Amino acid sequence: MNALGQLVLMRLRMLMRQPEVLFWTFIFPVVTSLFLGLAFRNDSLGPVRVAVAEGPGAPALMAKLEGVPELSAEVADEASARRRLARGQLSLVLLPGAVPEALVDPSQAEGRTARLLVEQALAAPEDAARPAVVKATPVSEPGNRYVDFLIPGLLGLSLMSSSLWVVAGSLVAMRGGKLLKRLAATPMRRSQFFLSYMLARAGFALAEVVFFCAFARWLFGVPMFGSYFTLTLVGLAGALCFAALGVLVAIRARTEEAVGGLVNLVSLPMMFVSGVFFASGNFPSWLQPVIRALPLTAINDSLRAVMLEGAGLASLGAPMLVLAAWTVVPLLLALRWFRWT
């Protein structure tokens, strides 16, 4: 076996001997998806909670509201109802009067729905039945659930975290242990040294992709509308990209404390803005060009496109170019700045 092959095997053994890497790669995503999958499970929407303040006219208002199945109405003391509205326990408080007054908290998403339902109920004649204009059929298809959105984001996060921490941490540890000085005395080139890290990271990324596809399918029935081969290629591209970033981070750090700070500086902003747990489109439009240029955004968008939309590699040109740029540029900078000492 040549020197490069031995280096790749050494990197893989180092990965398997680090329990924290195995935890963040295989255990953390499962636990996170279980908790978030339960928190955002696709249960049917319950009725909107409203209250009618006590007073003359309250029984007549209640009689109309009780005929609306989408509303859960009750009579309550006005002061108590106002407190519950402020705490988000009610979506609307209706005050009786010649013209009933609806109190709505504008910060509540259900407030507008509650107001429209109440207005519709009060506008109908008291003895008129509500017409069945359309038939409501609940739909919950795989591919449209929150967990289907979450799994590709967690895979992208895993590829980023394991690549950055393993590559950067290993290089700094080798520098601290004077191992890089010993390698400087060998005929090995810097390009071969970096290539060993990249190949080892690619091999470990294969295990990550297979693991995520297996547990997502088994636990949650997450669909795969695209090709597993395409998904694997996208995963490998992401792993190589973040491995290149890890190399660049490591050559700027001299201690393990310093590399930890640099890795967090690189990864934490992307973890929050690149669409891991919620869509990156929630951020302001002026920030979108920056978000689209981030490698984690590119890998997450590509993984979701393949898994949930059946996209092929040819349709992923823009995010693949982003990943390629974030792979080539850090490697070129690392080759230029790297020193064995």
CSV table of N, CA, C and O in Angstrom, one decimal, residues 164-165 167-173 246 249-265:
chain,number,residue,atom,x,y,z
A,164,LEU,N,-15.6,19.9,9.8
A,164,LEU,CA,-14.8,21.0,10.4
A,164,LEU,C,-14.1,20.5,11.6
A,164,LEU,O,-12.9,20.8,11.8
A,165,TRP,N,-14.8,19.9,12.5
A,165,TRP,CA,-14.2,19.5,13.8
A,165,TRP,C,-13.1,18.4,13.7
A,165,TRP,O,-12.0,18.5,14.3
A,167,VAL,N,-11.3,17.5,10.9
A,167,VAL,CA,-10.1,17.9,10.1
A,167,VAL,C,-9.3,18.9,10.8
A,167,VAL,O,-8.1,18.8,11.0
A,168,ALA,N,-10.0,20.0,11.3
A,168,ALA,CA,-9.3,21.1,12.0
A,168,ALA,C,-8.7,20.6,13.3
A,168,ALA,O,-7.5,20.9,13.6
A,169,GLY,N,-9.4,19.9,14.1
A,169,GLY,CA,-8.9,19.4,15.3
A,169,GLY,C,-7.7,18.4,15.2
A,169,GLY,O,-6.8,18.5,15.9
A,170,SER,N,-7.8,17.6,14.2
A,170,SER,CA,-6.7,16.6,14.0
A,170,SER,C,-5.4,17.3,13.6
A,170,SER,O,-4.4,17.0,14.0
A,171,LEU,N,-5.5,18.3,12.7
A,171,LEU,CA,-4.3,19.0,12.2
A,171,LEU,C,-3.7,19.8,13.4
A,171,LEU,O,-2.5,19.8,13.5
A,172,VAL,N,-4.5,20.4,14.2
A,172,VAL,CA,-3.9,21.2,15.3
A,172,VAL,C,-3.3,20.3,16.3
A,172,VAL,O,-2.3,20.6,16.9
A,173,ALA,N,-3.9,19.1,16.5
A,173,ALA,CA,-3.4,18.1,17.5
A,173,ALA,C,-2.0,17.6,17.0
A,173,ALA,O,-1.1,17.4,17.7
A,246,GLY,N,-12.1,23.1,6.8
A,246,GLY,CA,-11.5,22.7,8.0
A,246,GLY,C,-10.0,22.8,7.9
A,246,GLY,O,-9.3,23.2,8.9
A,249,VAL,N,-9.1,26.5,8.2
A,249,VAL,CA,-9.2,26.9,9.6
A,249,VAL,C,-8.1,26.5,10.5
A,249,VAL,O,-7.5,27.2,11.3
A,250,ALA,N,-7.6,25.2,10.3
A,250,ALA,CA,-6.6,24.6,11.1
A,250,ALA,C,-5.2,25.3,10.9
A,250,ALA,O,-4.5,25.4,11.9
A,251,ILE,N,-4.9,25.7,9.7
A,251,ILE,CA,-3.6,26.3,9.5
A,251,ILE,C,-3.5,27.7,10.1
A,251,ILE,O,-2.4,28.3,10.2
A,252,ARG,N,-4.7,28.3,10.5
A,252,ARG,CA,-4.6,29.6,11.1
A,252,ARG,C,-4.7,29.5,12.6
A,252,ARG,O,-4.7,30.5,13.3
A,253,ALA,N,-4.8,28.3,13.2
A,253,ALA,CA,-4.9,28.1,14.6
A,253,ALA,C,-3.7,27.3,15.1
A,253,ALA,O,-3.1,26.5,14.5
A,254,ARG,N,-3.2,27.7,16.3
A,254,ARG,CA,-2.1,27.1,16.9
A,254,ARG,C,-2.4,26.2,18.1
A,254,ARG,O,-1.6,25.3,18.5
A,255,THR,N,-3.5,26.4,18.7
A,255,THR,CA,-3.9,25.6,19.9
A,255,THR,C,-5.3,25.0,19.7
A,255,THR,O,-6.1,25.5,18.8
A,256,GLU,N,-5.7,24.0,20.5
A,256,GLU,CA,-7.0,23.4,20.4
A,256,GLU,C,-8.1,24.4,20.8
A,256,GLU,O,-9.2,24.4,20.3
A,257,GLU,N,-7.8,25.3,21.8
A,257,GLU,CA,-8.7,26.3,22.2
A,257,GLU,C,-9.0,27.3,21.0
A,257,GLU,O,-10.2,27.6,20.7
A,258,ALA,N,-7.9,27.6,20.3
A,258,ALA,CA,-8.1,28.6,19.2
A,258,ALA,C,-8.9,27.9,18.1
A,258,ALA,O,-9.7,28.6,17.5
A,259,VAL,N,-8.6,26.7,17.7
A,259,VAL,CA,-9.3,26.0,16.6
A,259,VAL,C,-10.8,25.9,17.0
A,259,VAL,O,-11.7,26.0,16.1
A,260,GLY,N,-11.1,25.6,18.3
A,260,GLY,CA,-12.5,25.5,18.7
A,260,GLY,C,-13.3,26.8,18.4
A,260,GLY,O,-14.4,26.8,17.9
A,261,GLY,N,-12.6,27.9,18.8
A,261,GLY,CA,-13.3,29.2,18.5
A,261,GLY,C,-13.5,29.5,17.1
A,261,GLY,O,-14.5,30.0,16.7
A,262,LEU,N,-12.4,29.2,16.2
A,262,LEU,CA,-12.6,29.4,14.8
A,262,LEU,C,-13.6,28.5,14.2
A,262,LEU,O,-14.4,29.0,13.3
A,263,VAL,N,-13.7,27.3,14.6
A,263,VAL,CA,-14.7,26.4,14.0
A,263,VAL,C,-16.1,26.9,14.4
A,263,VAL,O,-17.0,26.9,13.5
A,264,ASN,N,-16.3,27.3,15.6
A,264,ASN,CA,-17.6,27.9,16.0
A,264,ASN,C,-17.9,29.2,15.2
A,264,ASN,O,-19.1,29.4,14.9
A,265,LEU,N,-16.9,30.0,15.0
A,265,LEU,CA,-17.1,31.2,14.3
A,265,LEU,C,-17.6,30.9,12.8
A,265,LEU,O,-18.4,31.7,12.3
